[in-house]
XYZ file of C-alpha atoms in Angstrom:
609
model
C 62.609 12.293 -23.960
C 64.162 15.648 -24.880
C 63.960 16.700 -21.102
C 64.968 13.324 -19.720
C 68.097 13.682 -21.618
C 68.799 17.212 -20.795
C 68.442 16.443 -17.381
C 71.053 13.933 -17.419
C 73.313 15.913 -19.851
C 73.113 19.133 -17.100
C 73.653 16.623 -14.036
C 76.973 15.118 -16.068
C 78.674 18.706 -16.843
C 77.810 20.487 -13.480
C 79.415 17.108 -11.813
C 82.440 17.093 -14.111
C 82.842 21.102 -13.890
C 82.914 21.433 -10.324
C 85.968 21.973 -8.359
C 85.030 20.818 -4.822
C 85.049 17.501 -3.429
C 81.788 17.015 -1.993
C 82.779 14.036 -0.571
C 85.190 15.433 2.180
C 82.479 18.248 2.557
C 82.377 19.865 6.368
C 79.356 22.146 6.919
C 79.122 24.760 9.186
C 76.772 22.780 11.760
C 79.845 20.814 12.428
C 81.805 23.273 13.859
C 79.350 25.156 14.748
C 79.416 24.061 18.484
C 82.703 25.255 18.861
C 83.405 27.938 16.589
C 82.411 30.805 18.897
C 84.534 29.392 22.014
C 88.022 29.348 19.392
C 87.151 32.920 18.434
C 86.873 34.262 21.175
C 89.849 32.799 22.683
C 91.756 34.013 19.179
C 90.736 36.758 20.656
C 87.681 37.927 18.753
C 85.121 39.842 19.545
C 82.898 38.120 22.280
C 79.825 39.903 20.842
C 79.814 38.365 17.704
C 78.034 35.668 16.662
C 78.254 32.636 14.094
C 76.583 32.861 10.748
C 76.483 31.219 7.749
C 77.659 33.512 4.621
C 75.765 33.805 1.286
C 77.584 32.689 -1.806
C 79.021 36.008 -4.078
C 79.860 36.767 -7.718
C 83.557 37.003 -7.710
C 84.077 37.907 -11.687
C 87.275 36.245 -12.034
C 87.755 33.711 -15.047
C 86.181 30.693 -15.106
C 86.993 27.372 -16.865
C 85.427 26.584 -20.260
C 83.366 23.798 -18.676
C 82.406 25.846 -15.720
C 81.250 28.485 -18.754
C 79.202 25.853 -20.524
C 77.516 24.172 -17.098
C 76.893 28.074 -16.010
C 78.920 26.984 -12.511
C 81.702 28.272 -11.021
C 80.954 32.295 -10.541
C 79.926 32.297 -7.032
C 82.075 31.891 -4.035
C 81.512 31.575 -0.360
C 84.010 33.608 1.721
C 84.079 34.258 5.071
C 83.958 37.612 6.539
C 82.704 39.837 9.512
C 80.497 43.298 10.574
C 79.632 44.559 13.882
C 77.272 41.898 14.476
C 78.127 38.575 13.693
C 81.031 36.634 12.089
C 80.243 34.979 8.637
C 81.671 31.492 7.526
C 81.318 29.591 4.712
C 78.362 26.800 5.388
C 79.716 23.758 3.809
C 83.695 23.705 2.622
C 84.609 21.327 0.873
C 88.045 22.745 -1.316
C 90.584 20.263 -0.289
C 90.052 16.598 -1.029
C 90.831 15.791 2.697
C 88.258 16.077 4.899
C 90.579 17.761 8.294
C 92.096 19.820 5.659
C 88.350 21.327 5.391
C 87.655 21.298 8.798
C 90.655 23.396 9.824
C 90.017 25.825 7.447
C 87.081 26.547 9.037
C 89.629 27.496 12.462
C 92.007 29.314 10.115
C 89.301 31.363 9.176
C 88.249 32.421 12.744
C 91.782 33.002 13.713
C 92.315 35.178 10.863
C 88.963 37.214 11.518
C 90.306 37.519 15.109
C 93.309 39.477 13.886
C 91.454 41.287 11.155
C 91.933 45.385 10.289
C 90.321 47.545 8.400
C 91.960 50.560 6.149
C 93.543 48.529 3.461
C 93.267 47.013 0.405
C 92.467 43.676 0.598
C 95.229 41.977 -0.036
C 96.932 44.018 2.258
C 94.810 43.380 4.949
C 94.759 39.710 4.641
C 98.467 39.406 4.333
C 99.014 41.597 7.499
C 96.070 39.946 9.269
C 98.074 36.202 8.456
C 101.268 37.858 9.772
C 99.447 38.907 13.179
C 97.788 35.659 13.420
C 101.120 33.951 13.134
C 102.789 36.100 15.356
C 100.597 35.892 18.075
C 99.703 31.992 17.768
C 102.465 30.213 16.679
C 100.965 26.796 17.195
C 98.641 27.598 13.774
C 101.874 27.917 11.381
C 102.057 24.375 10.792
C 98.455 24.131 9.963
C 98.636 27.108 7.543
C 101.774 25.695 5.712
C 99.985 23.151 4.880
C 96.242 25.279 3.980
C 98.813 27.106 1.585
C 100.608 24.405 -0.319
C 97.383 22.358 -0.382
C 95.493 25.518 -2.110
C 98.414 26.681 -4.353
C 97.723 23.442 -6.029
C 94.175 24.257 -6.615
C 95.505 28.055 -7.933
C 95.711 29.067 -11.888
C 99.479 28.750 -12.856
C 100.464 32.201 -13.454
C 102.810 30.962 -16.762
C 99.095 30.388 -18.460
C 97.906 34.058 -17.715
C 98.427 36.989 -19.518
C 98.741 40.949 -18.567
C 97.067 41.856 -15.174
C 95.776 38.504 -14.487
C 99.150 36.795 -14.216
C 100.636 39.793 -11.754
C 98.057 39.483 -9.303
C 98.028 36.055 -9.579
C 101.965 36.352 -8.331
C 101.301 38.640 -5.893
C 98.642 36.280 -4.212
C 101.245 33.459 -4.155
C 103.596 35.377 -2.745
C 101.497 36.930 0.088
C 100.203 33.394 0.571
C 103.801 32.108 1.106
C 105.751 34.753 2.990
C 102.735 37.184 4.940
C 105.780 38.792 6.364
C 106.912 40.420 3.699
C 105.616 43.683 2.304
C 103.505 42.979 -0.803
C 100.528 44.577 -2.784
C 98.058 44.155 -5.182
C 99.127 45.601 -9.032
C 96.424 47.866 -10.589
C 94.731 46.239 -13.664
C 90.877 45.695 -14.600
C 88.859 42.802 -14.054
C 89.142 40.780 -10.879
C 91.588 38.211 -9.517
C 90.669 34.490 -8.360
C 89.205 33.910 -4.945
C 91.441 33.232 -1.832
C 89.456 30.647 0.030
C 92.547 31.210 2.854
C 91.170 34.715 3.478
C 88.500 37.069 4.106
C 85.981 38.546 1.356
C 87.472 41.226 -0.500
C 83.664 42.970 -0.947
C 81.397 41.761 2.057
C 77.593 42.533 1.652
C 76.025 45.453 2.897
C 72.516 44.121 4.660
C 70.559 41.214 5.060
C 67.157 39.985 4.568
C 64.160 40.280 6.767
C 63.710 37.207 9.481
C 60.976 34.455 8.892
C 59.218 32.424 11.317
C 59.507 28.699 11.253
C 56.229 26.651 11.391
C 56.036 22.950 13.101
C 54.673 20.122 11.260
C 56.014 16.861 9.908
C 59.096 15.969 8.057
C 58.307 18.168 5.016
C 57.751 21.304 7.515
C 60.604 20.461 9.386
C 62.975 20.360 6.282
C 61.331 24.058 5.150
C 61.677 24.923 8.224
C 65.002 24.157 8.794
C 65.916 25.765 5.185
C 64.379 29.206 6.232
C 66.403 28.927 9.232
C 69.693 28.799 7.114
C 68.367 31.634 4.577
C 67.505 33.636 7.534
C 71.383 32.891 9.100
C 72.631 34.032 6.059
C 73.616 37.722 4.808
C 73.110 39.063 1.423
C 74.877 41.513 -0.836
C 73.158 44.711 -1.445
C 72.635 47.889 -3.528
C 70.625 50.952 -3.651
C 69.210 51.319 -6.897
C 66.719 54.773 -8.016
C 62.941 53.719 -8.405
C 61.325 52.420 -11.596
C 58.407 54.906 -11.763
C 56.729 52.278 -14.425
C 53.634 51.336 -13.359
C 53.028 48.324 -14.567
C 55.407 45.537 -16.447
C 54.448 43.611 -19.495
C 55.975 40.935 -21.643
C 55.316 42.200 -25.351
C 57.867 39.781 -26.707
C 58.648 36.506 -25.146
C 61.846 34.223 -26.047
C 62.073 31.436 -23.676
C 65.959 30.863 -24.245
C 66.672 34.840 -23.076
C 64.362 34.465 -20.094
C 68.518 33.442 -17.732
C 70.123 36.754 -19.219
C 67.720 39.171 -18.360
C 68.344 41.292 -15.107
C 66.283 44.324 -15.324
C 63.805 45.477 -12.474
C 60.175 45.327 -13.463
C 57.999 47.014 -10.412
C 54.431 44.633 -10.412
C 51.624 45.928 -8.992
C 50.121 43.745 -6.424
C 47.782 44.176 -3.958
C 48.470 41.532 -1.339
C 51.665 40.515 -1.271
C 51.457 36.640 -0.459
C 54.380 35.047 -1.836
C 57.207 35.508 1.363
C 58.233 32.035 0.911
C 59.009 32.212 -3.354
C 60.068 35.529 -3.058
C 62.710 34.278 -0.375
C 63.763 31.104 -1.948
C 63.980 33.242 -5.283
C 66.692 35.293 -3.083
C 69.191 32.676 -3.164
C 69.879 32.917 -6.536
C 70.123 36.418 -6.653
C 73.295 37.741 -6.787
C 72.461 40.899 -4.980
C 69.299 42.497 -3.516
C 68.581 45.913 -4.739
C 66.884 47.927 -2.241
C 65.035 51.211 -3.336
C 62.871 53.784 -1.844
C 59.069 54.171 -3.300
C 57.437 57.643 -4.144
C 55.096 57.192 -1.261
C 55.776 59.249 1.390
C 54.972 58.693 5.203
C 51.835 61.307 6.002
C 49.968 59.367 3.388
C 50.703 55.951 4.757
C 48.038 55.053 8.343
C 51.059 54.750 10.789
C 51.091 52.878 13.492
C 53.125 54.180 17.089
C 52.850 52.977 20.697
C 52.290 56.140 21.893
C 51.737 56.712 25.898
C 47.652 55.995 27.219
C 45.731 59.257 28.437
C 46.913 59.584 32.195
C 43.221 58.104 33.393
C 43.682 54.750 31.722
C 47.649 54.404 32.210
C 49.146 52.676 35.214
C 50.078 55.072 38.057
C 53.977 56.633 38.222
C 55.319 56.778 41.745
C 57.077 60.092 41.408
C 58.576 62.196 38.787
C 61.006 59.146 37.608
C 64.956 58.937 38.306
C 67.702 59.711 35.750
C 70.213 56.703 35.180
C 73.444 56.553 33.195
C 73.430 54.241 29.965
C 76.629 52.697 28.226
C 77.601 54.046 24.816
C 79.483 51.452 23.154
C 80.876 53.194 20.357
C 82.012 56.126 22.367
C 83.047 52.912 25.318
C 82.105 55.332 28.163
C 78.638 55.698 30.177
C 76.265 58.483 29.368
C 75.227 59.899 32.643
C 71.346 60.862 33.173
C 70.431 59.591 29.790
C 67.569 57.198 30.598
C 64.463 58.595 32.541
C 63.145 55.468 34.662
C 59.406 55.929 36.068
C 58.271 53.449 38.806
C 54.976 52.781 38.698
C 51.689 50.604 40.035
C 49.964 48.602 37.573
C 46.651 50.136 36.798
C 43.655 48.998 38.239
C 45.480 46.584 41.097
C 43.231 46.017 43.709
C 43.896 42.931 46.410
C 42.837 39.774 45.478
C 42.981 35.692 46.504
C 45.444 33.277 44.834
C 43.753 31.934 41.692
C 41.527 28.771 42.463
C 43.833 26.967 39.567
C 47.358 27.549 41.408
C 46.395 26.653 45.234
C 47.396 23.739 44.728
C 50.925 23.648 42.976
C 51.085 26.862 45.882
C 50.730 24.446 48.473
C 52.893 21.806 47.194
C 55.657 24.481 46.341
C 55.443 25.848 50.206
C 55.597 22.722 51.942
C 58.673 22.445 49.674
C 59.862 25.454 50.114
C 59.301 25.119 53.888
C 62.073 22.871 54.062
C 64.495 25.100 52.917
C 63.533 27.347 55.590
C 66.656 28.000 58.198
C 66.215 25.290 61.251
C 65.311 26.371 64.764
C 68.616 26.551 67.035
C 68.478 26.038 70.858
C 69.475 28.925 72.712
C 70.409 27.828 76.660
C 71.341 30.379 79.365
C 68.512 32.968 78.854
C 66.975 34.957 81.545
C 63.919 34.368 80.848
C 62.112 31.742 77.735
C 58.998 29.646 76.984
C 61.629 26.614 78.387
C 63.088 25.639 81.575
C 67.035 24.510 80.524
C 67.023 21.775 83.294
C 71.162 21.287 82.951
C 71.090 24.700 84.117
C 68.638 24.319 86.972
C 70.559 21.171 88.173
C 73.425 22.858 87.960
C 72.714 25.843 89.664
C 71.096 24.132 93.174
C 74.928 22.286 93.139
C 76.775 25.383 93.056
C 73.753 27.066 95.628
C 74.516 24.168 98.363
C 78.161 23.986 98.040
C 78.274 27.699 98.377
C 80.118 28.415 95.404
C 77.391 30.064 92.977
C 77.368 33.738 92.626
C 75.678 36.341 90.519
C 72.105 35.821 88.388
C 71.351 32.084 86.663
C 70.175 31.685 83.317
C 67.504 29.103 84.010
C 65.757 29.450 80.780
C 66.172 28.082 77.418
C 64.398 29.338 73.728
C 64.337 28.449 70.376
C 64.746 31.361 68.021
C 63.946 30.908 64.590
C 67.427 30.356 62.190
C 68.657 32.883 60.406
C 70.232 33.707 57.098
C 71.263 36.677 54.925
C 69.570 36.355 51.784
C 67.665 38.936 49.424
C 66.418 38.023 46.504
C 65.029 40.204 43.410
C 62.755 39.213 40.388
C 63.049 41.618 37.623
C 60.372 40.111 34.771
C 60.118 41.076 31.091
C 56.951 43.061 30.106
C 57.394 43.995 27.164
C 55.069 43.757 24.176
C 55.957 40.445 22.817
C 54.609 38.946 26.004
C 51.863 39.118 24.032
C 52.276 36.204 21.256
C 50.793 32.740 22.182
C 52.450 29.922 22.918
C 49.552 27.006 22.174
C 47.669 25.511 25.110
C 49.380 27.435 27.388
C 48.060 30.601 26.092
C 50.238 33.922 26.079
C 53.252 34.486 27.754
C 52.377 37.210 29.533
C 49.304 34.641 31.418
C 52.264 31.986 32.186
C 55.131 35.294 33.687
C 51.987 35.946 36.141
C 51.360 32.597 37.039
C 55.280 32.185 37.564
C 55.221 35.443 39.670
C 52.415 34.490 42.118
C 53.409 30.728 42.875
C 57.279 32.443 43.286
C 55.679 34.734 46.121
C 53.766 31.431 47.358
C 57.290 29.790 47.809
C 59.437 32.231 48.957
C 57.302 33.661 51.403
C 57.211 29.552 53.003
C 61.010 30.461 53.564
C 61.496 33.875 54.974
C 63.898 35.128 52.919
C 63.307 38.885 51.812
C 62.393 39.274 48.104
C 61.024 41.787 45.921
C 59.360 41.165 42.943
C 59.354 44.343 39.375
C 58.347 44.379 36.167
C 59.855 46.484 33.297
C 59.261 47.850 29.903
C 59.913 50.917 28.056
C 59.205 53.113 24.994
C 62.451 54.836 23.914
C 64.794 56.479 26.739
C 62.379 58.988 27.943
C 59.945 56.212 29.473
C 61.390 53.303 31.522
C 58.620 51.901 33.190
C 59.664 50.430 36.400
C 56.576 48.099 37.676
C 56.709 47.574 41.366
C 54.936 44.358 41.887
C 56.013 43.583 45.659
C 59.178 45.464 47.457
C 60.746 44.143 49.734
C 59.411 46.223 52.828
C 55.890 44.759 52.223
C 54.296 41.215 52.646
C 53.126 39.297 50.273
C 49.270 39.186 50.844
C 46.132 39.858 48.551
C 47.683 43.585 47.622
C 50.685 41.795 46.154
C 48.739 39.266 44.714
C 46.125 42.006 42.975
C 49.038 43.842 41.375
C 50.490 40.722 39.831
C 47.173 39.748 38.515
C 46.765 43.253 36.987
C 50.300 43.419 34.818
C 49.491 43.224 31.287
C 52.137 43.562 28.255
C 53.946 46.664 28.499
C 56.076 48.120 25.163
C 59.899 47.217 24.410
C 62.503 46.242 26.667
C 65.347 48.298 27.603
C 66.925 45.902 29.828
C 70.219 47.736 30.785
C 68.059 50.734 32.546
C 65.988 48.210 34.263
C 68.859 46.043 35.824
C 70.687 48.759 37.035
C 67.374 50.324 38.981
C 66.776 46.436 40.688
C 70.791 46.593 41.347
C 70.055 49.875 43.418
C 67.428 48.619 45.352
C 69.106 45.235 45.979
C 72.568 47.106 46.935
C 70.132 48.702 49.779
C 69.143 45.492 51.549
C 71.185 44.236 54.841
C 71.831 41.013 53.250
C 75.218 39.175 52.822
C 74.195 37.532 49.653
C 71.927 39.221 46.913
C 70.292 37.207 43.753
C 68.685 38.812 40.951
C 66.374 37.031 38.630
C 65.769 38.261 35.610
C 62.852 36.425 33.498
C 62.741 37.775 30.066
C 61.550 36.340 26.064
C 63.550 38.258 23.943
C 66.558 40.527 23.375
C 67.261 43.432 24.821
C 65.761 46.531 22.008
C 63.948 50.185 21.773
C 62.416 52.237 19.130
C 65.249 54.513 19.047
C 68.787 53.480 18.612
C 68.587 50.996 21.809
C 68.812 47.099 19.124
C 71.416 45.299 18.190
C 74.768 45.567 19.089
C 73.895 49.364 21.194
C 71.488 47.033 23.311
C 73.616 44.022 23.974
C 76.478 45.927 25.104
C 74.381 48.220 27.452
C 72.864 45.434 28.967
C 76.432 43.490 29.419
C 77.897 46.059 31.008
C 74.785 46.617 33.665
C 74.871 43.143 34.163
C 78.923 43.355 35.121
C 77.664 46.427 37.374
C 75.499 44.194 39.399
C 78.313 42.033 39.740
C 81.092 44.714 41.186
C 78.408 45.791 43.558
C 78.333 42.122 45.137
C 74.888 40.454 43.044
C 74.849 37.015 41.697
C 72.325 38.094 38.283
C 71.106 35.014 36.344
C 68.611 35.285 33.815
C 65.785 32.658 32.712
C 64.178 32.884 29.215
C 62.044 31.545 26.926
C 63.489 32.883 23.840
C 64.852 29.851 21.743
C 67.405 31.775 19.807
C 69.082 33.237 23.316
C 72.055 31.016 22.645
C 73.538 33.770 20.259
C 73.828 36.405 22.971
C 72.680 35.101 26.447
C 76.232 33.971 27.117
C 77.620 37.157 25.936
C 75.299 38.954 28.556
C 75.428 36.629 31.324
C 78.291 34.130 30.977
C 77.775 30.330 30.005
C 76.610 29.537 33.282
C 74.367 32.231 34.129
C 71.333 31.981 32.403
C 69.200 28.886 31.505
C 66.483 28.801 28.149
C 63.115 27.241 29.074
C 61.963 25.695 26.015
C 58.049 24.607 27.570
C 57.158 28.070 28.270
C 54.629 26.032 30.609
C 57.378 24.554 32.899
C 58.731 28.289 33.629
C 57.228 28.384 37.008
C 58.943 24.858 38.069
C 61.829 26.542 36.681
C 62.308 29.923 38.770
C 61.239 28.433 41.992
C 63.994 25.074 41.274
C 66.175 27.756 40.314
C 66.286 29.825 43.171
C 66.457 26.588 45.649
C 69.661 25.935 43.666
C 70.921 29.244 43.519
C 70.204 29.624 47.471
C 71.503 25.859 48.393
């Protein structure tokens, strides 16, 4: 009975001490369709993309019933790093629901016009002004963000010392941005501006989980692991507890909430990811720390390069190619080392018994596409008598009139068209991982290479067919599966049965080598395929943002120099960059990893319509 009523006593004063209004709530998913389109036309940085932010401790005062239901000292704010741009995930701080919703747009306008280097009142005040300045057509909508918040806002009358001068100087940098303002010195910290951007953003995130399919349960876990793994936490470095082992001498069940101290556990498998992470969001920072073990006594595991007899077989000493830096926003020339190579152990072999026939169908499809025959009359000589001609000719010899040699003859040339076409596929190391009954990815990239020979080969069109993968900027391994100077026949067809999984993928390096040798084909119009499952990354500083933007900016090289580059892939999260890379309409996500051969060779009758 005790608990029964305790529930319902802790249900009645966390309802009655919150602030929001749940019922005009707008999440996150909402928007989230159109969030990254208004940045970047705010003018944010295209290379960002949308997360959900973590709730903080913001220390300000809270409300005696906030104090007794133990609410109130968190906040979501939004903010931004080099990576992505954090929002709030549900708002819900104005009674009206559009008020809510265009908050969320406020938020991403402001970001847009953000600066670093001041305090943060400062920042936000000038950021406001900027915003205002250069998009007019938000002032209304702010006017009323601020007078609808102000309402919300302590009254400073009812403050004392520091508490009631910030809480002027916030009003007044809400209400006139323009003019110069700053935040008074005093301890303790101010109420939260839901109007602007965090004050103290966190410092790193937590690691990535995997979500599993199932039924409704597993979907809902699922789908909550994908929101903790959106999210970004605050952090801190904290010095090791050299304790070896914690224990609970004396046990008070009532002082088990106040106690924050780090007790290191010994464990020897550590098979709690899921309670650990859902323990996470009530944490109001992760503390990170370094152990005494060092490397040399840990077994270490590194991709290093096979022994030259078992590796595949370089082509030459490798060629140096630039690489974009963009911190330094200029390209590093000779930085990357590119090696083409055979795959190892390629020796000529038959079309698989289980593709001959989807490698029929696709050719007599193909076939089609093919450039018709064109009549060619007036020749000299030809498999055809052109009877018009003949007719013509005895006229003009028995009136007299005819003079100099007849073209009697008529042929039928095959058509024509300028097309090359390039296939640049992903083989790196996570070509590895399974994907159910269609077994690993790198077994469905083969199959999609071979029955893409099958087709284009039905057509005539020149096309060239590399692989790529890489450990750090030293090694670029260019595969050559097929160039364009040779036929496709059982060699071809034995080297694309030997590829295996390669090591990581340094994409940028790889596009620009297949823009070289697609610049050097006679062709009028030039396509490159890229087929890839996963974003572009390196063991050395060649992730994140350093890989995105090298690999945009050799995709906009292939573009000056005349290519049409689209990319397929298989990676369900390529949403958050793919566009960045390629553009909105230049890249498509197979989700049946199965259906990618359909895909390339639909593609590229599209592409070549």
């Amino acid at each position: 009975m005790e608990d029964i009523v305790g529930g319902w006593w802790d249900r009645l004063i966390t309802r009655v001490a919150y602030q929001g209004h749940p019922e005009a709530a707008v999440t996150l998913a909402e928007v989230e369709r159109t969030a990254p389109v208004f940045f970047r036309a705010m003018g944010g940085d295209a290379a960002l993309t949308v997360r959900s932010a973590v709730g903080t401790e913001h220390g300000a005062r809270r409300r005696w019933l906030e104090r007794i239901a133990g609410t109130g000292d968190r906040v979501e704010l939004a903010w931004q790093d080099a990576r992505s741009l954090y929002l709030p995930d549900v708002i819900d701080h104005f009674p009206d629901r559009a008020l809510n919703r265009q908050l969320y747009f406020w938020l991403m306008a402001l970001a847009a016009e953000a600066r670093a280097g001041t305090d943060w009142l400062t920042a936000n005040r000038e950021a406001t002004a900027r915003c205002l300045m250069q998009m007019p057509g938000l002032a209304a909508l702010y006017q009323r963000l601020v007078a609808a918040h102000l309402k919300t806002r302590p009254d400073p009358a009812r403050l004392r010392g520091a508490e009631a001068a910030w809480e002027e100087a916030i009003r007044a940098a809400l209400a006139s941005p323009n003019e110069a303002s700053a935040l008074p010195a005093g301890q303790g910290a101010c109420q939260p501006v839901p109007l602007w951007l965090h004050p103290t953003p966190p410092l790193s995130g937590q690691a990535e989980s995997v979500p599993r399919q199932g039924g409704e349960a597993e979907a809902e876990e699922a789908a909550r692991r994908e929101a903790r793994k959106r999210r970004r936490y605050r952090a801190q470095r904290v010095a090791e507890d050299t304790r070896k082992n914690g224990m609970l001498m004396v046990f008070r069940a009532e002082s088990l909430f106040t106690w924050d101290e780090y007790v290191k556990v010994n464990r020897h498998n550590d098979e709690d990811e899921e309670d650990n992470a859902a323990a996470a969001d009530d944490m109001n920072r992760l503390s990170v720390s370094a152990d005494a073990t060092t490397r040399a006594s840990r077994l270490r595991f590194d991709l290093d390069l096979p022994a030259a007899a078992y590796d595949d077989t370089p082509l030459g000493p490798g060629l140096l190619l630039p690489e974009w830096h963009w911190k330094q926003r200029r390209l590093v020339e000779d930085h990357v080392r590119l090696v083409p190579m055979l795959p190892r152990d390629a020796r000529p072999a038959g079309l698989p018994e289980r593709l001959r026939a989807p490698a029929r169908r696709l050719r007599r499809q193909f076939q089609a596409l093919a450039p018709e025959r064109t009549r060619r009359r007036g020749e000299s000589s030809g498999p055809d008598i052109d009877l018009d001609r003949v007719v013509r000719f005895l006229a003009e010899c028995g009136s007299g009139v005819r003079v100099g040699e007849p073209g009697l003859y008529q042929s039928w040339p095959p058509g024509e068209r300028s097309l090359a076409c390039l296939l640049l596929a992903d083989l790196s190391l996570s070509t590895e991982s399974w994907v159910g009954d269609a077994g690993q990815v790198i077994d469905v990239i083969r199959d999609s290479l071979l029955l893409f020979g099958e087709a284009l080969s039905a057509t005539g069109d020149a096309f060239g067919v590399y692989g790529f993968s890489s450990i750090r900027r030293q090694e670029v391994r260019f595969q050559v599966l097929k160039d364009f100077s040779e036929r496709f026949d059982d060699t071809v067809r034995g080297r694309m049965l030997a590829i295996r999984p390669g090591y990581y993928t340094r994409m940028g390096a790889a596009i620009r080598q297949a823009t070289r040798v697609l610049e050097s084909q006679p062709a009028h119009r030039r396509l490159l395929l890229i087929v890839s499952d996963g974003k572009p990354n390196d063991l050395d500083h060649y992730e994140g943002r350093y890989g995105v933007e090298d690999t945009r900016m050799a995709v906009r090289e292939a573009r000056a120099a005349g290519l049409l580059p689209f990319c397929v892939t298989v990676d369900s999260e390529a949403g958050e960059y793919l566009p960045y890379l390629f553009g909105r309409n230049g890249y498509t996500v197979v989700t049946n990893v199965r259906r990618l051969p359909q895909v390339l060779t639909s593609l590229y009758a599209t592409l070549t319509r």
